[in-house]
JSON list of N, CA and C in Angstrom, two decimals:
[
{"chain": "A", "resi": 1, "resn": "MET", "atom": "N", "xyz": [159.29, 29.22, 40.12]},
{"chain": "A", "resi": 1, "resn": "MET", "atom": "CA", "xyz": [159.00, 28.04, 39.33]},
{"chain": "A", "resi": 1, "resn": "MET", "atom": "C", "xyz": [160.33, 26.88, 39.83]},
{"chain": "A", "resi": 2, "resn": "LYS", "atom": "N", "xyz": [160.14, 25.87, 39.71]},
{"chain": "A", "resi": 2, "resn": "LYS", "atom": "CA", "xyz": [160.91, 24.80, 40.32]},
{"chain": "A", "resi": 2, "resn": "LYS", "atom": "C", "xyz": [161.10, 24.41, 39.07]},
{"chain": "A", "resi": 3, "resn": "LEU", "atom": "N", "xyz": [162.45, 23.78, 39.01]},
{"chain": "A", "resi": 3, "resn": "LEU", "atom": "CA", "xyz": [163.40, 23.15, 37.55]},
{"chain": "A", "resi": 3, "resn": "LEU", "atom": "C", "xyz": [164.03, 22.10, 38.10]},
{"chain": "A", "resi": 4, "resn": "SER", "atom": "N", "xyz": [163.84, 21.08, 37.18]},
{"chain": "A", "resi": 4, "resn": "SER", "atom": "CA", "xyz": [164.19, 19.79, 37.36]},
{"chain": "A", "resi": 4, "resn": "SER", "atom": "C", "xyz": [165.91, 20.08, 37.18]},
{"chain": "A", "resi": 5, "resn": "SER", "atom": "N", "xyz": [166.72, 19.13, 37.50]},
{"chain": "A", "resi": 5, "resn": "SER", "atom": "CA", "xyz": [168.37, 19.43, 37.46]},
{"chain": "A", "resi": 5, "resn": "SER", "atom": "C", "xyz": [168.21, 19.63, 35.91]},
{"chain": "A", "resi": 6, "resn": "TYR", "atom": "N", "xyz": [167.81, 18.45, 34.93]},
{"chain": "A", "resi": 6, "resn": "TYR", "atom": "CA", "xyz": [168.35, 18.09, 33.69]},
{"chain": "A", "resi": 6, "resn": "TYR", "atom": "C", "xyz": [167.71, 19.74, 33.14]},
{"chain": "A", "resi": 7, "resn": "GLN", "atom": "N", "xyz": [166.30, 20.16, 33.31]},
{"chain": "A", "resi": 7, "resn": "GLN", "atom": "CA", "xyz": [166.35, 21.86, 33.03]},
{"chain": "A", "resi": 7, "resn": "GLN", "atom": "C", "xyz": [166.86, 23.09, 33.48]},
{"chain": "A", "resi": 8, "resn": "LYS", "atom": "N", "xyz": [167.53, 22.47, 34.69]},
{"chain": "A", "resi": 8, "resn": "LYS", "atom": "CA", "xyz": [168.70, 23.71, 34.89]},
{"chain": "A", "resi": 8, "resn": "LYS", "atom": "C", "xyz": [169.80, 23.48, 34.13]},
{"chain": "A", "resi": 9, "resn": "GLU", "atom": "N", "xyz": [170.24, 22.46, 34.12]},
{"chain": "A", "resi": 9, "resn": "GLU", "atom": "CA", "xyz": [171.55, 22.16, 33.08]},
{"chain": "A", "resi": 9, "resn": "GLU", "atom": "C", "xyz": [171.40, 22.38, 32.09]},
{"chain": "A", "resi": 10, "resn": "PHE", "atom": "N", "xyz": [170.06, 22.14, 31.32]},
{"chain": "A", "resi": 10, "resn": "PHE", "atom": "CA", "xyz": [170.10, 22.84, 30.06]},
{"chain": "A", "resi": 10, "resn": "PHE", "atom": "C", "xyz": [169.50, 24.72, 29.82]},
{"chain": "A", "resi": 11, "resn": "LEU", "atom": "N", "xyz": [168.84, 24.95, 30.60]},
{"chain": "A", "resi": 11, "resn": "LEU", "atom": "CA", "xyz": [169.16, 26.42, 30.27]},
{"chain": "A", "resi": 11, "resn": "LEU", "atom": "C", "xyz": [169.79, 27.02, 30.46]},
{"chain": "A", "resi": 12, "resn": "SER", "atom": "N", "xyz": [170.80, 26.68, 31.86]},
{"chain": "A", "resi": 12, "resn": "SER", "atom": "CA", "xyz": [172.19, 27.23, 32.22]},
{"chain": "A", "resi": 12, "resn": "SER", "atom": "C", "xyz": [173.24, 27.07, 30.84]},
{"chain": "A", "resi": 13, "resn": "THR", "atom": "N", "xyz": [172.91, 25.91, 29.94]},
{"chain": "A", "resi": 13, "resn": "THR", "atom": "CA", "xyz": [174.22, 25.97, 28.84]},
{"chain": "A", "resi": 13, "resn": "THR", "atom": "C", "xyz": [173.31, 26.80, 27.30]},
{"chain": "A", "resi": 14, "resn": "GLU", "atom": "N", "xyz": [172.13, 26.94, 27.30]},
{"chain": "A", "resi": 14, "resn": "GLU", "atom": "CA", "xyz": [171.49, 27.88, 26.67]},
{"chain": "A", "resi": 14, "resn": "GLU", "atom": "C", "xyz": [171.90, 29.53, 26.97]},
{"chain": "A", "resi": 15, "resn": "ILE", "atom": "N", "xyz": [171.97, 29.58, 27.93]},
{"chain": "A", "resi": 15, "resn": "ILE", "atom": "CA", "xyz": [172.67, 30.84, 28.00]},
{"chain": "A", "resi": 15, "resn": "ILE", "atom": "C", "xyz": [173.59, 31.39, 28.21]},
{"chain": "A", "resi": 16, "resn": "LYS", "atom": "N", "xyz": [174.61, 30.42, 28.93]},
{"chain": "A", "resi": 16, "resn": "LYS", "atom": "CA", "xyz": [175.93, 30.32, 28.41]},
{"chain": "A", "resi": 16, "resn": "LYS", "atom": "C", "xyz": [176.00, 30.58, 26.98]},
{"chain": "A", "resi": 17, "resn": "TYR", "atom": "N", "xyz": [175.68, 29.79, 25.86]},
{"chain": "A", "resi": 17, "resn": "TYR", "atom": "CA", "xyz": [175.67, 30.09, 24.52]},
{"chain": "A", "resi": 17, "resn": "TYR", "atom": "C", "xyz": [175.48, 31.41, 23.82]},
{"chain": "A", "resi": 18, "resn": "GLY", "atom": "N", "xyz": [173.86, 31.58, 24.63]},
{"chain": "A", "resi": 18, "resn": "GLY", "atom": "CA", "xyz": [173.44, 33.27, 24.13]},
{"chain": "A", "resi": 18, "resn": "GLY", "atom": "C", "xyz": [174.48, 34.29, 24.39]},
{"chain": "A", "resi": 19, "resn": "ILE", "atom": "N", "xyz": [174.96, 34.38, 25.89]},
{"chain": "A", "resi": 19, "resn": "ILE", "atom": "CA", "xyz": [175.95, 35.48, 26.19]},
{"chain": "A", "resi": 19, "resn": "ILE", "atom": "C", "xyz": [177.31, 35.13, 25.46]},
{"chain": "A", "resi": 20, "resn": "ARG", "atom": "N", "xyz": [178.00, 33.88, 24.53]},
{"chain": "A", "resi": 20, "resn": "ARG", "atom": "CA", "xyz": [178.96, 33.96, 24.06]},
{"chain": "A", "resi": 20, "resn": "ARG", "atom": "C", "xyz": [178.40, 34.44, 22.65]},
{"chain": "A", "resi": 21, "resn": "GLU", "atom": "N", "xyz": [177.62, 34.38, 22.57]},
{"chain": "A", "resi": 21, "resn": "GLU", "atom": "CA", "xyz": [177.10, 34.66, 20.95]},
{"chain": "A", "resi": 21, "resn": "GLU", "atom": "C", "xyz": [177.16, 36.00, 20.81]},
{"chain": "A", "resi": 22, "resn": "ILE", "atom": "N", "xyz": [176.29, 36.45, 21.42]},
{"chain": "A", "resi": 22, "resn": "ILE", "atom": "CA", "xyz": [175.96, 38.18, 21.92]},
{"chain": "A", "resi": 22, "resn": "ILE", "atom": "C", "xyz": [177.01, 38.56, 21.83]},
{"chain": "A", "resi": 23, "resn": "GLU", "atom": "N", "xyz": [178.65, 38.18, 22.35]},
{"chain": "A", "resi": 23, "resn": "GLU", "atom": "CA", "xyz": [179.39, 38.87, 23.04]},
{"chain": "A", "resi": 23, "resn": "GLU", "atom": "C", "xyz": [180.36, 38.89, 21.66]},
{"chain": "A", "resi": 24, "resn": "GLY", "atom": "N", "xyz": [180.14, 37.45, 21.08]},
{"chain": "A", "resi": 24, "resn": "GLY", "atom": "CA", "xyz": [181.09, 37.49, 19.23]},
{"chain": "A", "resi": 24, "resn": "GLY", "atom": "C", "xyz": [180.48, 38.32, 18.48]},
{"chain": "A", "resi": 25, "resn": "THR", "atom": "N", "xyz": [179.08, 38.72, 18.55]},
{"chain": "A", "resi": 25, "resn": "THR", "atom": "CA", "xyz": [178.33, 39.52, 17.88]},
{"chain": "A", "resi": 25, "resn": "THR", "atom": "C", "xyz": [178.87, 40.92, 17.96]},
{"chain": "A", "resi": 26, "resn": "ILE", "atom": "N", "xyz": [179.24, 41.56, 19.34]},
{"chain": "A", "resi": 26, "resn": "ILE", "atom": "CA", "xyz": [179.81, 42.57, 19.81]},
{"chain": "A", "resi": 26, "resn": "ILE", "atom": "C", "xyz": [181.09, 42.84, 19.25]},
{"chain": "A", "resi": 27, "resn": "LYS", "atom": "N", "xyz": [182.15, 41.81, 19.12]},
{"chain": "A", "resi": 27, "resn": "LYS", "atom": "CA", "xyz": [183.48, 41.91, 18.96]},
{"chain": "A", "resi": 27, "resn": "LYS", "atom": "C", "xyz": [183.12, 42.24, 17.56]},
{"chain": "A", "resi": 28, "resn": "GLU", "atom": "N", "xyz": [182.90, 40.89, 16.67]},
{"chain": "A", "resi": 28, "resn": "GLU", "atom": "CA", "xyz": [182.62, 41.22, 14.80]},
{"chain": "A", "resi": 28, "resn": "GLU", "atom": "C", "xyz": [182.43, 42.74, 14.99]},
{"chain": "A", "resi": 29, "resn": "ARG", "atom": "N", "xyz": [181.12, 43.18, 15.37]},
{"chain": "A", "resi": 29, "resn": "ARG", "atom": "CA", "xyz": [180.56, 45.07, 14.87]},
{"chain": "A", "resi": 29, "resn": "ARG", "atom": "C", "xyz": [181.64, 45.81, 15.20]},
{"chain": "A", "resi": 30, "resn": "LYS", "atom": "N", "xyz": [182.41, 45.29, 16.45]},
{"chain": "A", "resi": 30, "resn": "LYS", "atom": "CA", "xyz": [183.84, 46.42, 16.99]},
{"chain": "A", "resi": 30, "resn": "LYS", "atom": "C", "xyz": [184.80, 46.55, 15.22]},
{"chain": "A", "resi": 31, "resn": "ARG", "atom": "N", "xyz": [185.01, 45.14, 15.29]},
{"chain": "A", "resi": 31, "resn": "ARG", "atom": "CA", "xyz": [185.71, 44.66, 13.90]},
{"chain": "A", "resi": 31, "resn": "ARG", "atom": "C", "xyz": [185.61, 45.75, 12.79]},
{"chain": "A", "resi": 32, "resn": "GLN", "atom": "N", "xyz": [184.44, 45.15, 12.72]},
{"chain": "A", "resi": 32, "resn": "GLN", "atom": "CA", "xyz": [184.08, 45.91, 11.24]},
{"chain": "A", "resi": 32, "resn": "GLN", "atom": "C", "xyz": [183.96, 47.46, 11.17]},
{"chain": "A", "resi": 33, "resn": "LYS", "atom": "N", "xyz": [183.88, 47.89, 12.24]},
{"chain": "A", "resi": 33, "resn": "LYS", "atom": "CA", "xyz": [183.49, 49.16, 11.98]},
{"chain": "A", "resi": 33, "resn": "LYS", "atom": "C", "xyz": [184.91, 49.72, 11.99]},
{"chain": "A", "resi": 34, "resn": "LYS", "atom": "N", "xyz": [185.88, 49.06, 12.96]},
{"chain": "A", "resi": 34, "resn": "LYS", "atom": "CA", "xyz": [187.35, 49.82, 12.93]},
{"chain": "A", "resi": 34, "resn": "LYS", "atom": "C", "xyz": [187.60, 49.62, 11.56]},
{"chain": "A", "resi": 35, "resn": "ALA", "atom": "N", "xyz": [187.59, 48.18, 10.91]},
{"chain": "A", "resi": 35, "resn": "ALA", "atom": "CA", "xyz": [187.90, 48.30, 9.48]},
{"chain": "A", "resi": 35, "resn": "ALA", "atom": "C", "xyz": [186.84, 48.89, 8.28]},
{"chain": "A", "resi": 36, "resn": "LYS", "atom": "N", "xyz": [186.29, 49.42, 8.75]},
{"chain": "A", "resi": 36, "resn": "LYS", "atom": "CA", "xyz": [185.26, 50.66, 8.11]},
{"chain": "A", "resi": 36, "resn": "LYS", "atom": "C", "xyz": [184.62, 49.16, 6.91]},
{"chain": "A", "resi": 37, "resn": "GLU", "atom": "N", "xyz": [183.87, 48.29, 7.47]},
{"chain": "A", "resi": 37, "resn": "GLU", "atom": "CA", "xyz": [183.37, 47.48, 6.54]},
{"chain": "A", "resi": 37, "resn": "GLU", "atom": "C", "xyz": [181.66, 47.88, 6.70]},
{"chain": "A", "resi": 38, "resn": "ILE", "atom": "N", "xyz": [181.30, 49.01, 7.77]},
{"chain": "A", "resi": 38, "resn": "ILE", "atom": "CA", "xyz": [180.13, 48.93, 7.72]},
{"chain": "A", "resi": 38, "resn": "ILE", "atom": "C", "xyz": [180.38, 50.25, 8.39]},
{"chain": "A", "resi": 39, "resn": "ASP", "atom": "N", "xyz": [179.33, 51.41, 7.93]},
{"chain": "A", "resi": 39, "resn": "ASP", "atom": "CA", "xyz": [179.11, 52.66, 7.40]},
{"chain": "A", "resi": 39, "resn": "ASP", "atom": "C", "xyz": [178.63, 53.33, 8.48]},
{"chain": "A", "resi": 40, "resn": "TRP", "atom": "N", "xyz": [178.40, 53.30, 10.05]},
{"chain": "A", "resi": 40, "resn": "TRP", "atom": "CA", "xyz": [177.17, 53.14, 10.41]},
{"chain": "A", "resi": 40, "resn": "TRP", "atom": "C", "xyz": [178.04, 54.68, 11.48]},
{"chain": "A", "resi": 41, "resn": "CYS", "atom": "N", "xyz": [177.17, 55.93, 11.75]},
{"chain": "A", "resi": 41, "resn": "CYS", "atom": "CA", "xyz": [177.35, 56.64, 12.34]},
{"chain": "A", "resi": 41, "resn": "CYS", "atom": "C", "xyz": [177.38, 56.23, 13.94]},
{"chain": "A", "resi": 42, "resn": "GLU", "atom": "N", "xyz": [178.05, 57.15, 14.34]},
{"chain": "A", "resi": 42, "resn": "GLU", "atom": "CA", "xyz": [178.88, 56.46, 15.89]},
{"chain": "A", "resi": 42, "resn": "GLU", "atom": "C", "xyz": [177.82, 56.81, 16.76]},
{"chain": "A", "resi": 43, "resn": "SER", "atom": "N", "xyz": [176.13, 57.29, 16.80]},
{"chain": "A", "resi": 43, "resn": "SER", "atom": "CA", "xyz": [175.39, 57.05, 17.56]},
{"chain": "A", "resi": 43, "resn": "SER", "atom": "C", "xyz": [174.57, 55.84, 16.88]},
{"chain": "A", "resi": 44, "resn": "THR", "atom": "N", "xyz": [174.36, 55.65, 15.89]},
{"chain": "A", "resi": 44, "resn": "THR", "atom": "CA", "xyz": [174.08, 53.84, 15.60]},
{"chain": "A", "resi": 44, "resn": "THR", "atom": "C", "xyz": [174.83, 52.97, 16.00]},
{"chain": "A", "resi": 45, "resn": "PHE", "atom": "N", "xyz": [175.68, 52.99, 16.02]},
{"chain": "A", "resi": 45, "resn": "PHE", "atom": "CA", "xyz": [176.99, 51.97, 16.46]},
{"chain": "A", "resi": 45, "resn": "PHE", "atom": "C", "xyz": [176.59, 51.74, 17.89]},
{"chain": "A", "resi": 46, "resn": "THR", "atom": "N", "xyz": [177.02, 52.86, 18.76]},
{"chain": "A", "resi": 46, "resn": "THR", "atom": "CA", "xyz": [176.75, 52.90, 20.33]},
{"chain": "A", "resi": 46, "resn": "THR", "atom": "C", "xyz": [175.00, 52.24, 20.47]},
{"chain": "A", "resi": 47, "resn": "TYR", "atom": "N", "xyz": [174.30, 52.90, 19.95]},
{"chain": "A", "resi": 47, "resn": "TYR", "atom": "CA", "xyz": [172.75, 52.02, 20.17]},
{"chain": "A", "resi": 47, "resn": "TYR", "atom": "C", "xyz": [172.85, 50.70, 19.91]},
{"chain": "A", "resi": 48, "resn": "ILE", "atom": "N", "xyz": [173.65, 49.95, 18.97]},
{"chain": "A", "resi": 48, "resn": "ILE", "atom": "CA", "xyz": [173.22, 48.71, 18.68]},
{"chain": "A", "resi": 48, "resn": "ILE", "atom": "C", "xyz": [174.31, 47.75, 19.85]},
{"chain": "A", "resi": 49, "resn": "ILE", "atom": "N", "xyz": [175.21, 48.79, 20.13]},
{"chain": "A", "resi": 49, "resn": "ILE", "atom": "CA", "xyz": [176.25, 47.76, 20.88]},
{"chain": "A", "resi": 49, "resn": "ILE", "atom": "C", "xyz": [175.56, 47.94, 22.69]},
{"chain": "A", "resi": 50, "resn": "ASP", "atom": "N", "xyz": [174.54, 48.81, 22.44]},
{"chain": "A", "resi": 50, "resn": "ASP", "atom": "CA", "xyz": [174.18, 49.55, 24.32]},
{"chain": "A", "resi": 50, "resn": "ASP", "atom": "C", "xyz": [173.25, 48.15, 24.23]},
{"chain": "A", "resi": 51, "resn": "ARG", "atom": "N", "xyz": [172.22, 48.22, 22.84]},
{"chain": "A", "resi": 51, "resn": "ARG", "atom": "CA", "xyz": [171.14, 46.60, 22.86]},
{"chain": "A", "resi": 51, "resn": "ARG", "atom": "C", "xyz": [171.73, 45.89, 23.42]},
{"chain": "A", "resi": 52, "resn": "LYS", "atom": "N", "xyz": [173.02, 44.88, 22.52]},
{"chain": "A", "resi": 52, "resn": "LYS", "atom": "CA", "xyz": [173.48, 43.78, 22.85]},
{"chain": "A", "resi": 52, "resn": "LYS", "atom": "C", "xyz": [173.73, 43.78, 24.33]},
{"chain": "A", "resi": 53, "resn": "LYS", "atom": "N", "xyz": [174.42, 44.54, 24.58]},
{"chain": "A", "resi": 53, "resn": "LYS", "atom": "CA", "xyz": [174.95, 44.57, 26.20]},
{"chain": "A", "resi": 53, "resn": "LYS", "atom": "C", "xyz": [173.75, 44.22, 27.27]},
{"chain": "A", "resi": 54, "resn": "GLU", "atom": "N", "xyz": [172.76, 44.88, 26.91]},
{"chain": "A", "resi": 54, "resn": "GLU", "atom": "CA", "xyz": [170.71, 44.69, 27.62]},
{"chain": "A", "resi": 54, "resn": "GLU", "atom": "C", "xyz": [170.83, 43.24, 27.30]},
{"chain": "A", "resi": 55, "resn": "GLU", "atom": "N", "xyz": [170.76, 42.53, 26.24]},
{"chain": "A", "resi": 55, "resn": "GLU", "atom": "CA", "xyz": [170.44, 41.40, 25.68]},
{"chain": "A", "resi": 55, "resn": "GLU", "atom": "C", "xyz": [171.07, 40.38, 26.76]},
{"chain": "A", "resi": 56, "resn": "ILE", "atom": "N", "xyz": [172.33, 41.07, 26.94]},
{"chain": "A", "resi": 56, "resn": "ILE", "atom": "CA", "xyz": [173.38, 39.77, 28.08]},
{"chain": "A", "resi": 56, "resn": "ILE", "atom": "C", "xyz": [173.13, 40.04, 29.30]},
{"chain": "A", "resi": 57, "resn": "GLN", "atom": "N", "xyz": [172.41, 41.35, 29.81]},
{"chain": "A", "resi": 57, "resn": "GLN", "atom": "CA", "xyz": [172.03, 41.24, 30.87]},
{"chain": "A", "resi": 57, "resn": "GLN", "atom": "C", "xyz": [170.73, 40.98, 31.36]},
{"chain": "A", "resi": 58, "resn": "ASP", "atom": "N", "xyz": [169.77, 40.85, 30.39]},
{"chain": "A", "resi": 58, "resn": "ASP", "atom": "CA", "xyz": [168.55, 40.12, 30.30]},
{"chain": "A", "resi": 58, "resn": "ASP", "atom": "C", "xyz": [168.51, 38.37, 30.65]},
{"chain": "A", "resi": 59, "resn": "LEU", "atom": "N", "xyz": [169.54, 38.00, 29.94]},
{"chain": "A", "resi": 59, "resn": "LEU", "atom": "CA", "xyz": [170.06, 36.28, 29.98]},
{"chain": "A", "resi": 59, "resn": "LEU", "atom": "C", "xyz": [170.59, 36.10, 31.40]},
{"chain": "A", "resi": 60, "resn": "LYS", "atom": "N", "xyz": [171.40, 37.13, 31.78]},
{"chain": "A", "resi": 60, "resn": "LYS", "atom": "CA", "xyz": [171.92, 37.15, 33.48]},
{"chain": "A", "resi": 60, "resn": "LYS", "atom": "C", "xyz": [170.70, 37.15, 34.59]},
{"chain": "A", "resi": 61, "resn": "ASN", "atom": "N", "xyz": [169.85, 37.62, 34.26]},
{"chain": "A", "resi": 61, "resn": "ASN", "atom": "CA", "xyz": [168.70, 38.47, 34.81]},
{"chain": "A", "resi": 61, "resn": "ASN", "atom": "C", "xyz": [167.96, 36.72, 35.18]},
{"chain": "A", "resi": 62, "resn": "LEU", "atom": "N", "xyz": [167.68, 36.50, 33.87]},
{"chain": "A", "resi": 62, "resn": "LEU", "atom": "CA", "xyz": [166.93, 35.14, 33.83]},
{"chain": "A", "resi": 62, "resn": "LEU", "atom": "C", "xyz": [167.57, 34.08, 34.60]},
{"chain": "A", "resi": 63, "resn": "ALA", "atom": "N", "xyz": [169.03, 33.94, 34.74]},
{"chain": "A", "resi": 63, "resn": "ALA", "atom": "CA", "xyz": [169.44, 33.16, 35.27]},
{"chain": "A", "resi": 63, "resn": "ALA", "atom": "C", "xyz": [169.60, 33.28, 36.92]},
{"chain": "A", "resi": 64, "resn": "ASN", "atom": "N", "xyz": [169.77, 34.32, 37.09]},
{"chain": "A", "resi": 64, "resn": "ASN", "atom": "CA", "xyz": [169.97, 34.52, 38.43]},
{"chain": "A", "resi": 64, "resn": "ASN", "atom": "C", "xyz": [168.25, 34.70, 38.81]},
{"chain": "A", "resi": 65, "resn": "TYR", "atom": "N", "xyz": [167.35, 34.51, 37.93]},
{"chain": "A", "resi": 65, "resn": "TYR", "atom": "CA", "xyz": [166.01, 34.42, 38.83]},
{"chain": "A", "resi": 65, "resn": "TYR", "atom": "C", "xyz": [165.72, 32.92, 39.24]},
{"chain": "A", "resi": 66, "resn": "PHE", "atom": "N", "xyz": [166.29, 32.16, 38.21]},
{"chain": "A", "resi": 66, "resn": "PHE", "atom": "CA", "xyz": [166.18, 30.86, 38.79]},
{"chain": "A", "resi": 66, "resn": "PHE", "atom": "C", "xyz": [167.29, 29.83, 39.33]},
{"chain": "A", "resi": 67, "resn": "ASN", "atom": "N", "xyz": [168.20, 30.81, 39.98]},
{"chain": "A", "resi": 67, "resn": "ASN", "atom": "CA", "xyz": [169.04, 30.61, 40.41]},
{"chain": "A", "resi": 67, "resn": "ASN", "atom": "C", "xyz": [170.30, 29.49, 40.04]},
{"chain": "A", "resi": 68, "resn": "LEU", "atom": "N", "xyz": [170.72, 30.10, 38.89]},
{"chain": "A", "resi": 68, "resn": "LEU", "atom": "CA", "xyz": [171.54, 28.83, 38.00]},
{"chain": "A", "resi": 68, "resn": "LEU", "atom": "C", "xyz": [173.25, 29.66, 37.89]},
{"chain": "A", "resi": 69, "resn": "ASP", "atom": "N", "xyz": [173.60, 29.11, 37.96]},
{"chain": "A", "resi": 69, "resn": "ASP", "atom": "CA", "xyz": [175.53, 28.96, 37.99]},
{"chain": "A", "resi": 69, "resn": "ASP", "atom": "C", "xyz": [175.85, 29.37, 36.14]},
{"chain": "A", "resi": 70, "resn": "ILE", "atom": "N", "xyz": [176.43, 30.73, 35.95]},
{"chain": "A", "resi": 70, "resn": "ILE", "atom": "CA", "xyz": [176.38, 31.23, 34.76]},
{"chain": "A", "resi": 70, "resn": "ILE", "atom": "C", "xyz": [178.10, 31.62, 35.19]},
{"chain": "A", "resi": 71, "resn": "ASN", "atom": "N", "xyz": [178.05, 31.18, 35.85]},
{"chain": "A", "resi": 71, "resn": "ASN", "atom": "CA", "xyz": [179.44, 32.58, 36.25]},
{"chain": "A", "resi": 71, "resn": "ASN", "atom": "C", "xyz": [180.64, 31.74, 35.69]},
{"chain": "A", "resi": 72, "resn": "ASN", "atom": "N", "xyz": [181.24, 30.62, 35.27]},
{"chain": "A", "resi": 72, "resn": "ASN", "atom": "CA", "xyz": [182.47, 29.46, 35.24]},
{"chain": "A", "resi": 72, "resn": "ASN", "atom": "C", "xyz": [181.83, 29.16, 33.64]},
{"chain": "A", "resi": 73, "resn": "TYR", "atom": "N", "xyz": [181.89, 29.99, 32.60]},
{"chain": "A", "resi": 73, "resn": "TYR", "atom": "CA", "xyz": [181.36, 30.00, 31.51]},
{"chain": "A", "resi": 73, "resn": "TYR", "atom": "C", "xyz": [182.90, 30.81, 30.48]}
]
C-alpha cells in the first residue's frame, strides 16, 4: 500500500505518540507497584508489562510495514 506524504507523517506521529503513551503506562505501573498502590501478584504484573511491550512492538512493526522512520522520537 502506498501512502501519501501527509499520510506517512500522520501515521508516524500517531505511532510515536502511541509508543510514548504505552511507555508512560509501563513506567506508571512500575511506580505504582513499587509504592504499593496496586496489589498485583508478580505474574499478573509481568503479564501486563509484557503485553504493553508487545503493543509497542506491534506499532513498530506497523511502522516498518509502511517504511516509516520513527526511530527519532
